[in-house]
Coordinates of C-alpha atoms and ligand atoms in Angstrom, one line a residue:
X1 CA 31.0 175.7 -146.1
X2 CA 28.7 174.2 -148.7
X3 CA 26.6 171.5 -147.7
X4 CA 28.1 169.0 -150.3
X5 CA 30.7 168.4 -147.7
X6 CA 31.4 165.1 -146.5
X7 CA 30.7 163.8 -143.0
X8 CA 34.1 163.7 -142.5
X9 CA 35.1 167.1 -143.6
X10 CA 32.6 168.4 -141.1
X11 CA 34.0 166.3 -138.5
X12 CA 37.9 167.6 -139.5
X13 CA 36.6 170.9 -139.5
X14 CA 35.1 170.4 -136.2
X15 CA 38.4 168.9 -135.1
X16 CA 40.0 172.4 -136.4
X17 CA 38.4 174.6 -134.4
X18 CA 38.5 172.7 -131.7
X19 CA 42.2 172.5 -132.0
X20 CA 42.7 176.0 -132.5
X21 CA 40.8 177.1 -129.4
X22 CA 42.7 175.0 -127.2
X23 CA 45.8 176.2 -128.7
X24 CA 47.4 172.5 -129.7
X25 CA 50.2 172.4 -131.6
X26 CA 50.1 171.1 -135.0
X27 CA 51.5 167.6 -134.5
X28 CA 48.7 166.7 -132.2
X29 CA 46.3 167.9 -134.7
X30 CA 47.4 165.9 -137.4
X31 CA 47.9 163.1 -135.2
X32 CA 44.0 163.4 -134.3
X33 CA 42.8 164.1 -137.7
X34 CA 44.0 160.4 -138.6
X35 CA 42.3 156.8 -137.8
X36 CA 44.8 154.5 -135.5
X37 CA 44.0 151.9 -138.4
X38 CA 41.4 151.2 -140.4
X39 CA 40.2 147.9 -141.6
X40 CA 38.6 146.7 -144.8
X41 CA 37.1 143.3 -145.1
X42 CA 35.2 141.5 -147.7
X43 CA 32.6 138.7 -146.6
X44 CA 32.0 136.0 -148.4
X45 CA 28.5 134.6 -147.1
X46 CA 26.6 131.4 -148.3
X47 CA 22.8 133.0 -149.1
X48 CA 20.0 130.8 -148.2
X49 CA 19.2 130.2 -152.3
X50 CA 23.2 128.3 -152.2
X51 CA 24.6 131.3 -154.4
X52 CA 27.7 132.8 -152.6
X53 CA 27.1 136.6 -151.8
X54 CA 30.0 139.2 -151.2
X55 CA 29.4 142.1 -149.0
X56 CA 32.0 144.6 -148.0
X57 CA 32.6 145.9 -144.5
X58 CA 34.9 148.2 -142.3
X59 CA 36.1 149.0 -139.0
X60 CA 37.8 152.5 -137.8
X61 CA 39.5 152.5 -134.7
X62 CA 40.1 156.3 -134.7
X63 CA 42.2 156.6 -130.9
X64 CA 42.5 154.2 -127.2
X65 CA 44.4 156.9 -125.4
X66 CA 41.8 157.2 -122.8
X67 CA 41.0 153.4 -123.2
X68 CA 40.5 150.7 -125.6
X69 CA 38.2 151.0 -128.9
X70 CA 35.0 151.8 -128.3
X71 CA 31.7 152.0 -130.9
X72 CA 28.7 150.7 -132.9
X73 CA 28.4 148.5 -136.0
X74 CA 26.4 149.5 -138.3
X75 CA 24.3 148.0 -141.4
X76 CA 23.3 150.1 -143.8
X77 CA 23.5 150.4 -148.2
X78 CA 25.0 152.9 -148.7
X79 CA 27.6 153.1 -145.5
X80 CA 31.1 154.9 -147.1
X81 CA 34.6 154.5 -145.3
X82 CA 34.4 158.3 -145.5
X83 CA 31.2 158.5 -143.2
X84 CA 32.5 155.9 -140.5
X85 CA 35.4 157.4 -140.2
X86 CA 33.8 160.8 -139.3
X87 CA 31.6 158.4 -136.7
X88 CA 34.7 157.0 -135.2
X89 CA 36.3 160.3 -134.4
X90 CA 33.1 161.1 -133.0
X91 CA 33.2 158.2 -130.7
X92 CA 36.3 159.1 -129.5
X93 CA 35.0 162.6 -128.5
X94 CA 31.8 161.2 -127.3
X95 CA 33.6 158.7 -124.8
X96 CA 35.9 161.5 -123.6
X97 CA 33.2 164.1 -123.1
X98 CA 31.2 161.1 -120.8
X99 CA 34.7 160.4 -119.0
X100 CA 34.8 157.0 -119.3
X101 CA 37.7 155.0 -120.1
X102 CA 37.5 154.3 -124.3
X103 CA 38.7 156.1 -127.1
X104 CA 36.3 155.5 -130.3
X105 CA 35.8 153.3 -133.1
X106 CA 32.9 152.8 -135.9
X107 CA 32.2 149.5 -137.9
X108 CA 29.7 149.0 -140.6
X109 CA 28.5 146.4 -143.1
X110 CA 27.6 147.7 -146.5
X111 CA 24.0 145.8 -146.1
X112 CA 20.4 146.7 -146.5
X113 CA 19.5 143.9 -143.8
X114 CA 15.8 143.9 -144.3
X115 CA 16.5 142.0 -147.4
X116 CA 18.8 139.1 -145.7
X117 CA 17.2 136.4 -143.8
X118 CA 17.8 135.7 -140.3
X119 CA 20.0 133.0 -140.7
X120 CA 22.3 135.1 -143.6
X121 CA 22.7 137.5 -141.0
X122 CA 23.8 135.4 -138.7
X123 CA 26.2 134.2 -141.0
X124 CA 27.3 137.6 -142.1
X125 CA 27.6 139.3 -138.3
X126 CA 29.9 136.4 -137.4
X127 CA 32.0 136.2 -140.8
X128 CA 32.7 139.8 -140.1
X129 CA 33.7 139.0 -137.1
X130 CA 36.1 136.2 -137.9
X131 CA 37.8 138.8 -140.1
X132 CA 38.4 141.3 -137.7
X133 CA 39.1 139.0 -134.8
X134 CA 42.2 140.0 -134.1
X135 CA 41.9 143.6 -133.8
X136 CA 38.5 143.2 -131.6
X137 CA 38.9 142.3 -127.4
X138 CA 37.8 143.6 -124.2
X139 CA 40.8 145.4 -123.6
X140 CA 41.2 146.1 -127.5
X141 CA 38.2 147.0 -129.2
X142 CA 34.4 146.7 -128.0
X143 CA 32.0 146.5 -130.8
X144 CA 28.3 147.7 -129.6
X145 CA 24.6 148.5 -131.5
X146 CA 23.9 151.1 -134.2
X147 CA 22.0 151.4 -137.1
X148 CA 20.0 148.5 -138.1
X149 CA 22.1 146.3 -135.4
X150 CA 20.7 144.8 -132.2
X151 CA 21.1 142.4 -129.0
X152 CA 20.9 139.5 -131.2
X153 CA 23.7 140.7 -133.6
X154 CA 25.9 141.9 -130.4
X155 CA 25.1 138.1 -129.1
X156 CA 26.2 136.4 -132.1
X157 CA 29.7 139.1 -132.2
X158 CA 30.3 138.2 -128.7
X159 CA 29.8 134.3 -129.0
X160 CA 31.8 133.9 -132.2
X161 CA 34.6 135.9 -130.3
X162 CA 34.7 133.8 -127.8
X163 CA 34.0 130.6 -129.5
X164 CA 37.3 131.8 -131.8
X165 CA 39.4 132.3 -128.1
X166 CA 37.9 129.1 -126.8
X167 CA 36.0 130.3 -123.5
X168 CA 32.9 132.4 -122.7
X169 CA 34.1 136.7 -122.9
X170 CA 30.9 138.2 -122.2
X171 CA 32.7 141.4 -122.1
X172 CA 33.7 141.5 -125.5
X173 CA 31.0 143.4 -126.8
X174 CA 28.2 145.6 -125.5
X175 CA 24.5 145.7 -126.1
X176 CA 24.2 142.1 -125.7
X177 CA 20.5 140.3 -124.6
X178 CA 20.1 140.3 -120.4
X179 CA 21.0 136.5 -120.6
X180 CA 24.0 136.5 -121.9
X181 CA 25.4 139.3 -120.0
X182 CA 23.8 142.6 -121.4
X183 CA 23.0 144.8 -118.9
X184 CA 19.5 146.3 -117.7
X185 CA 18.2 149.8 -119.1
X186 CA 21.3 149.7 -121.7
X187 CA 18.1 149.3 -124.9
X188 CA 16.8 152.4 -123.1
X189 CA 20.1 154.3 -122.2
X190 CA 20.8 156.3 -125.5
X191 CA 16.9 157.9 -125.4
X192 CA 16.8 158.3 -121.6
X193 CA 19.7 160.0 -121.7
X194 CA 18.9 162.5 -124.4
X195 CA 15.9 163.4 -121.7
X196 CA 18.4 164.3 -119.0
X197 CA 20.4 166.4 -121.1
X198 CA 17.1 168.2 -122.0
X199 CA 16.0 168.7 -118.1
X200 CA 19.7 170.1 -117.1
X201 CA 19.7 172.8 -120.2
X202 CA 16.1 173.2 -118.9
X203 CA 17.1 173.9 -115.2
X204 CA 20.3 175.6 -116.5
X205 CA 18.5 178.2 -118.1
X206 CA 15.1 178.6 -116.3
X207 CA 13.0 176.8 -118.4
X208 CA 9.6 174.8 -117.1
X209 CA 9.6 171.2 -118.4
X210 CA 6.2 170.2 -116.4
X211 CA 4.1 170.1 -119.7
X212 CA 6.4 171.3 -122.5
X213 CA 5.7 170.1 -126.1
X214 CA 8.6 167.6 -127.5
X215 CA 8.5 166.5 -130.9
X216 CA 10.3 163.6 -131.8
X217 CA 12.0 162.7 -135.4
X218 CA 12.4 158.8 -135.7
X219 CA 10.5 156.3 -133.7
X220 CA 13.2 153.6 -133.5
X221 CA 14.8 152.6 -130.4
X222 CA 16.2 156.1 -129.7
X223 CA 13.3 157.8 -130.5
X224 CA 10.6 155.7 -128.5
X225 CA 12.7 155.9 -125.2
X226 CA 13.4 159.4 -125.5
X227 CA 9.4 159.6 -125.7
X228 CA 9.0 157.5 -122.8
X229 CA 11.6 159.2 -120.7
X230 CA 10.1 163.0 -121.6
X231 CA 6.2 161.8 -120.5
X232 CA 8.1 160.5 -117.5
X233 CA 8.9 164.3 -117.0
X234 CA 5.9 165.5 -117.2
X235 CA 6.3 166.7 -120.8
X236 CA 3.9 166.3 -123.6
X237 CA 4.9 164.3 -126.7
X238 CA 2.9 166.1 -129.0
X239 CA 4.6 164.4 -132.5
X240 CA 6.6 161.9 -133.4
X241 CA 7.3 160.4 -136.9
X242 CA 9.1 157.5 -138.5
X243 CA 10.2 156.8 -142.2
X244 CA 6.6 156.7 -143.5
X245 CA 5.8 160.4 -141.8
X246 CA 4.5 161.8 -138.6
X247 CA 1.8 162.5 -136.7
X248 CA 0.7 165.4 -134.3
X249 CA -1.8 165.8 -131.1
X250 CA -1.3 169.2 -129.3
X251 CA -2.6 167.4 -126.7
X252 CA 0.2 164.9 -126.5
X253 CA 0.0 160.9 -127.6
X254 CA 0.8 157.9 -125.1
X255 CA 4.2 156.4 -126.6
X256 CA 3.5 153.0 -125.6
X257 CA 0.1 153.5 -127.6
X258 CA 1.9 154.6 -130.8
X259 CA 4.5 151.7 -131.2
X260 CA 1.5 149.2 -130.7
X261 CA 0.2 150.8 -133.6
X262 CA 3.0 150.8 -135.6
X263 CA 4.1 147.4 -134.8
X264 CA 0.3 146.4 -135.9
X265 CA 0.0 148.6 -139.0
X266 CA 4.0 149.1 -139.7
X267 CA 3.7 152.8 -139.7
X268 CA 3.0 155.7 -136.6
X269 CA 0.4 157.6 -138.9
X270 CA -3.0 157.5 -138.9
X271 CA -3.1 157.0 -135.4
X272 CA -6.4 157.8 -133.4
X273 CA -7.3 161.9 -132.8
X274 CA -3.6 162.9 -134.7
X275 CA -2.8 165.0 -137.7
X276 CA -1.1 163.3 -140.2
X277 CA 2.1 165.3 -140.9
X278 CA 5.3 164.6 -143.0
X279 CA 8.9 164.7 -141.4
X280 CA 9.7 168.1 -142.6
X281 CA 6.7 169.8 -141.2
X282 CA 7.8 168.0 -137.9
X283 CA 10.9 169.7 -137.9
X284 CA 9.4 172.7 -138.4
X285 CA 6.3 172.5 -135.3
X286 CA 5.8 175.1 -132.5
X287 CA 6.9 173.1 -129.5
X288 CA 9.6 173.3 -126.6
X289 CA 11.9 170.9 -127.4
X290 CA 12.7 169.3 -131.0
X291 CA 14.9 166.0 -130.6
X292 CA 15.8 164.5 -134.0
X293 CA 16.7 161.0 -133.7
X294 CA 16.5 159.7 -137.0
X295 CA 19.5 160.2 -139.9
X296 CA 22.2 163.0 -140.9
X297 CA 21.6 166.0 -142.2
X298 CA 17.9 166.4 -141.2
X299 CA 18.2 170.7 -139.8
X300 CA 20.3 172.1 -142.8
X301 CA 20.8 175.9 -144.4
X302 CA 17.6 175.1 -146.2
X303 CA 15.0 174.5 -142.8
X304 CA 17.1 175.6 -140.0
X305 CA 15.4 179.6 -140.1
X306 CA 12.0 177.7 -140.1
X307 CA 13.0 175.7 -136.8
X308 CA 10.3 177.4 -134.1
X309 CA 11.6 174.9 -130.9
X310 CA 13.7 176.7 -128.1
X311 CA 15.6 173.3 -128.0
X312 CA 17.0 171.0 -130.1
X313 CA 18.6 168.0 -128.3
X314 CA 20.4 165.4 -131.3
X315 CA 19.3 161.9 -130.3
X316 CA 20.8 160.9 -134.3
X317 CA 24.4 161.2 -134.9
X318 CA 24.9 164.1 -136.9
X319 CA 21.3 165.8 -137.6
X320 CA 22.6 168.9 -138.0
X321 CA 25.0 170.7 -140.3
X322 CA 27.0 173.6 -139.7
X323 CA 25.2 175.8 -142.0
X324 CA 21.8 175.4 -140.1
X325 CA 23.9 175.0 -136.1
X326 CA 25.1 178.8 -137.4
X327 CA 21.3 180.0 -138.0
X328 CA 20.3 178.1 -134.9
X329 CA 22.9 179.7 -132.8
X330 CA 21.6 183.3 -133.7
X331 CA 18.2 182.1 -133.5
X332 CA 19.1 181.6 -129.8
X333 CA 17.8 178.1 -130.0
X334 CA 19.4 175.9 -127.5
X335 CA 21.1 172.7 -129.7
X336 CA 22.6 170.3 -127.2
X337 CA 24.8 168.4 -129.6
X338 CA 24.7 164.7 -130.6
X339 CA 28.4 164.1 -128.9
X340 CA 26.6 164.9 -125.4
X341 CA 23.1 164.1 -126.2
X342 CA 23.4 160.6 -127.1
X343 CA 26.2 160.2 -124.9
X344 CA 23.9 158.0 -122.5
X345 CA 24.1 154.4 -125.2
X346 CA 27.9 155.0 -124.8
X347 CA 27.8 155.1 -120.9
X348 CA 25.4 152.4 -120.1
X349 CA 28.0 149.7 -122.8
X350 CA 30.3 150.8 -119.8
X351 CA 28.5 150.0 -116.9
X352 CA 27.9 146.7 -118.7
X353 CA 31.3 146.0 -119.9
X354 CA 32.6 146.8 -115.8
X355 CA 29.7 144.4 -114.9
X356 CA 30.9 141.8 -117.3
X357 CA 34.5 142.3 -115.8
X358 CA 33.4 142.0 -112.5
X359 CA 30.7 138.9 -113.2
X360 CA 27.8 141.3 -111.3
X361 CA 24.9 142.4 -112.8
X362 CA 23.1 145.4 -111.3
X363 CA 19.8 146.4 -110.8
X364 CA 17.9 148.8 -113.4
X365 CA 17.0 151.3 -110.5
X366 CA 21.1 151.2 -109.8
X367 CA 22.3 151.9 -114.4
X368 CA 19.7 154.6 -114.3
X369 CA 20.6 156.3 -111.1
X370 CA 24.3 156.3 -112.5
X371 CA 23.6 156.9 -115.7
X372 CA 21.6 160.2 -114.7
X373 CA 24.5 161.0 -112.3
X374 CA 26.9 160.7 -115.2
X375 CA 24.7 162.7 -118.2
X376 CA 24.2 165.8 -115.1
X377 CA 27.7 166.0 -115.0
X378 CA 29.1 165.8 -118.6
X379 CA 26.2 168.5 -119.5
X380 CA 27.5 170.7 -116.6
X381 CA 31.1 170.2 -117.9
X382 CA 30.6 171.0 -121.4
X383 CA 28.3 174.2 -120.0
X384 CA 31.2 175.5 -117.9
X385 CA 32.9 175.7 -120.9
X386 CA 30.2 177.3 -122.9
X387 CA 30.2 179.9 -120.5
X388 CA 33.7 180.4 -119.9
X389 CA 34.4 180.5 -124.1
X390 CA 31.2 182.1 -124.8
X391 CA 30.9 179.4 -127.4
X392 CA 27.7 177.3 -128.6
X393 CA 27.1 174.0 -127.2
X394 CA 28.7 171.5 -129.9
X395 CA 32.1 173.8 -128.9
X396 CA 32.3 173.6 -125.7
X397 CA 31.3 169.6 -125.9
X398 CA 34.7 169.6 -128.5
X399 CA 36.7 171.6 -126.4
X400 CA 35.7 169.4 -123.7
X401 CA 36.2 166.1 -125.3
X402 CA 39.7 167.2 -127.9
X403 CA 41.0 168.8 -125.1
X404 CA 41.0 165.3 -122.1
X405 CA 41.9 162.8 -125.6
X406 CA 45.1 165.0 -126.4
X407 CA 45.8 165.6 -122.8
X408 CA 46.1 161.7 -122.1
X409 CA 48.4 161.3 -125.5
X410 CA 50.8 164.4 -124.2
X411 CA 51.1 162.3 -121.2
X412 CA 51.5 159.2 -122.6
X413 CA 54.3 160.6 -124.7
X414 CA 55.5 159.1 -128.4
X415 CA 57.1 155.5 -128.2
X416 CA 59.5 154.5 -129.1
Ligands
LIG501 N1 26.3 153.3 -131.4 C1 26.1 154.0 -130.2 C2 26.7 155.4 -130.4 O1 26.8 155.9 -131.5 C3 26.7 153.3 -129.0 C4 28.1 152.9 -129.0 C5 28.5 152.0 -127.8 O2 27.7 151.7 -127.0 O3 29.7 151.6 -127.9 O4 27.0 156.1 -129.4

């Protein structure tokens, strides 16, 4: 496959294979190659200058046979119906493959948000909103973080929902701010997780975490965590980069020490005893374990033979393509694929949407105890059937996660 291809013709490709090794019939694999709906919206905003801007934005609700929608809003230039799509059908893989109750959805704004003020984004968030109102709900749709999204934005989706329905629905979307109902270690979730992926494969297969080397690609949210969580372990961060470039210390840096210097200086290089390096020559370090969490297509047919980490654990959504998983896979590098890596964001917006339900709020010590519990055992289900099929990780996670969505539509049936 040449590496032109879409987002979503990976992700129907995926889906193919998928199908074929669980020997569905043909009917269910067209029916899960195809959004539920898909909805395009235009949004008029007022900019803060008085000129009347129009952006354009989108939400996929690819399947709710395992629950309702379920997924992140993104804003970003150049987002294409194409590539949310892709992300929508990945949700609904991802949720399965976590077992918990949601199929998948993707939303995203065609926006580069560093240009719009605070208050325009406001405006745009909950415009977007009023558009899609009534396809959104707690038992319909639940809209979460992503790209260039936060708390705030998930505060001001779940107040104009529930301004529009005329009471308080903290439960209409996740990711929200403490005070309104988010729910403790969910800002953490998606990088901790990533980290107890990394220490299962590493029990799994013998390996010593106490004082491996992890590189990390992309010092956002995902990134920093999954830096915080790996020292945690015992395991040296010994790069990490952001979009400016990267740095190195064999030694290992202190996370907490790096984002103080980038939020000072905007940028993680030319940070005290490191190496300046540049993105690509992080991807290619000596070190344990390699976790990009940055964009698409980072490890491709190009790189992938120059990749010198036993593990690579996706924190982004789609770092990979298939050309480079292939030269992994006879590399014998371990690649822990996005749909189960970052499955951890995913789990936590559950706990808080059950703690919204229920009008609890737990402890942090109680979210990460579960959410380690949960991340062990989806790792150990998609490795059962890694070894069973003989297949590479981002198989097995598939297999795992086509095979319980089109179990719960066969017994659901076809109405009317
Ligand atoms: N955007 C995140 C993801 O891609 C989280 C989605 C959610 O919490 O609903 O998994």
């Amino acid at each position: 496959m040449s590496e032109e291809h879409s987002a979503l013709t990976v992700s129907l490709s995926q889906l193919k294979l998928a199908s074929k090794k669980l020997g569905l019939d043909s009917g269910m694999h067209k029916m899960l190659s195809q959004p539920k709906r898909t909805i395009s919206v235009s949004i008029d905003i007022r900019m803060d200058n008085g000129c009347v801007n129009v952006f354009n934005g989108v939400r996929v609700q690819h399947w709710d046979a395992r629950g309702p929608f379920k997924g992140g809003i993104r804003f970003y230039p150049n987002i294409t119906l194409d590539e949310v799509t892709a992300l929508a059908m990945l949700m609904t893989w991802k949720c399965a493959i976590a077992d918990i109750p949601f199929g998948g959805a993707k939303g995203g704004i065609c926006v580069d948000s560093k240009k719009l003020s605070t208050h325009e984004l406001e405006r745009l968030t909950r415009r977007y909103v009023s558009l899609i109102f009534e396809y959104l709900g707690p038992q319909r749709d639940i809209p979460a973080p992503d790209m260039y999204t936060d708390a705030q934005t998930m505060a001001w989706i779940m107040d104009t929902y529930s301004q529009l329905k005329g009471y308080r629905i903290p439960e209409s979307a996740t990711g929200k701010p403490v005070e309104i109902g988010g729910s403790w270690g969910r800002t953490e979730a998606t990088g901790r997780g990533v980290i107890h992926c990394v220490k299962q494969a590493s029990e799994n297969n013998g390996l010593k975490l106490k004082g491996s080397s992890v590189a990390i690609q992309g010092f956002g949210n995902v990134g920093y965590h999954a830096a915080v969580a790996a020292q945690e372990i015992g395991c040296k961060v010994v790069a990490v980069s952001d979009s400016s470039g990267g740095i190195y210390c064999k030694d290992g840096l202190n996370p907490e020490a790096v984002l103080a210097h980038k939020e000072k200086t905007k940028s993680v290089q030319k940070f005290k005893d490191c190496k300046d390096i540049t993105n690509e020559e992080l991807l290619e370090l000596e070190c344990d374990v390699l976790i990009p969490a940055a964009l698409e297509n980072q490890i491709t047919g190009k790189n992938a033979d120059k990749i010198r980490a036993k593990m690579v654990a996706e924190a982004a959504n789609g770092p990979t393509t298939p050309e480079a998983d292939k030269i992994l896979y006879e590399k014998d590098i371990c690649l822990i694929p996005d749909i189960l890596a970052n499955s951890g964001g995913v789990t936590v917006s559950y706990f808080e949407w059950v703690q919204n339900l229920t009008r609890e709020q737990w402890p942090l010590k109680t979210v990460n105890q579960k959410l380690e519990a949960k991340m062990t055992k989806a790792f150990n289900d998609v490795e059962s059937i890694v070894v069973k099929e003989e297949s590479d990780m981002r198989t097995g996670a598939l297999m795992l996660g086509v095979g319980r969505v089109s179990n719960a539509i066969k017994v659901l049936g076809l109405w009317p």
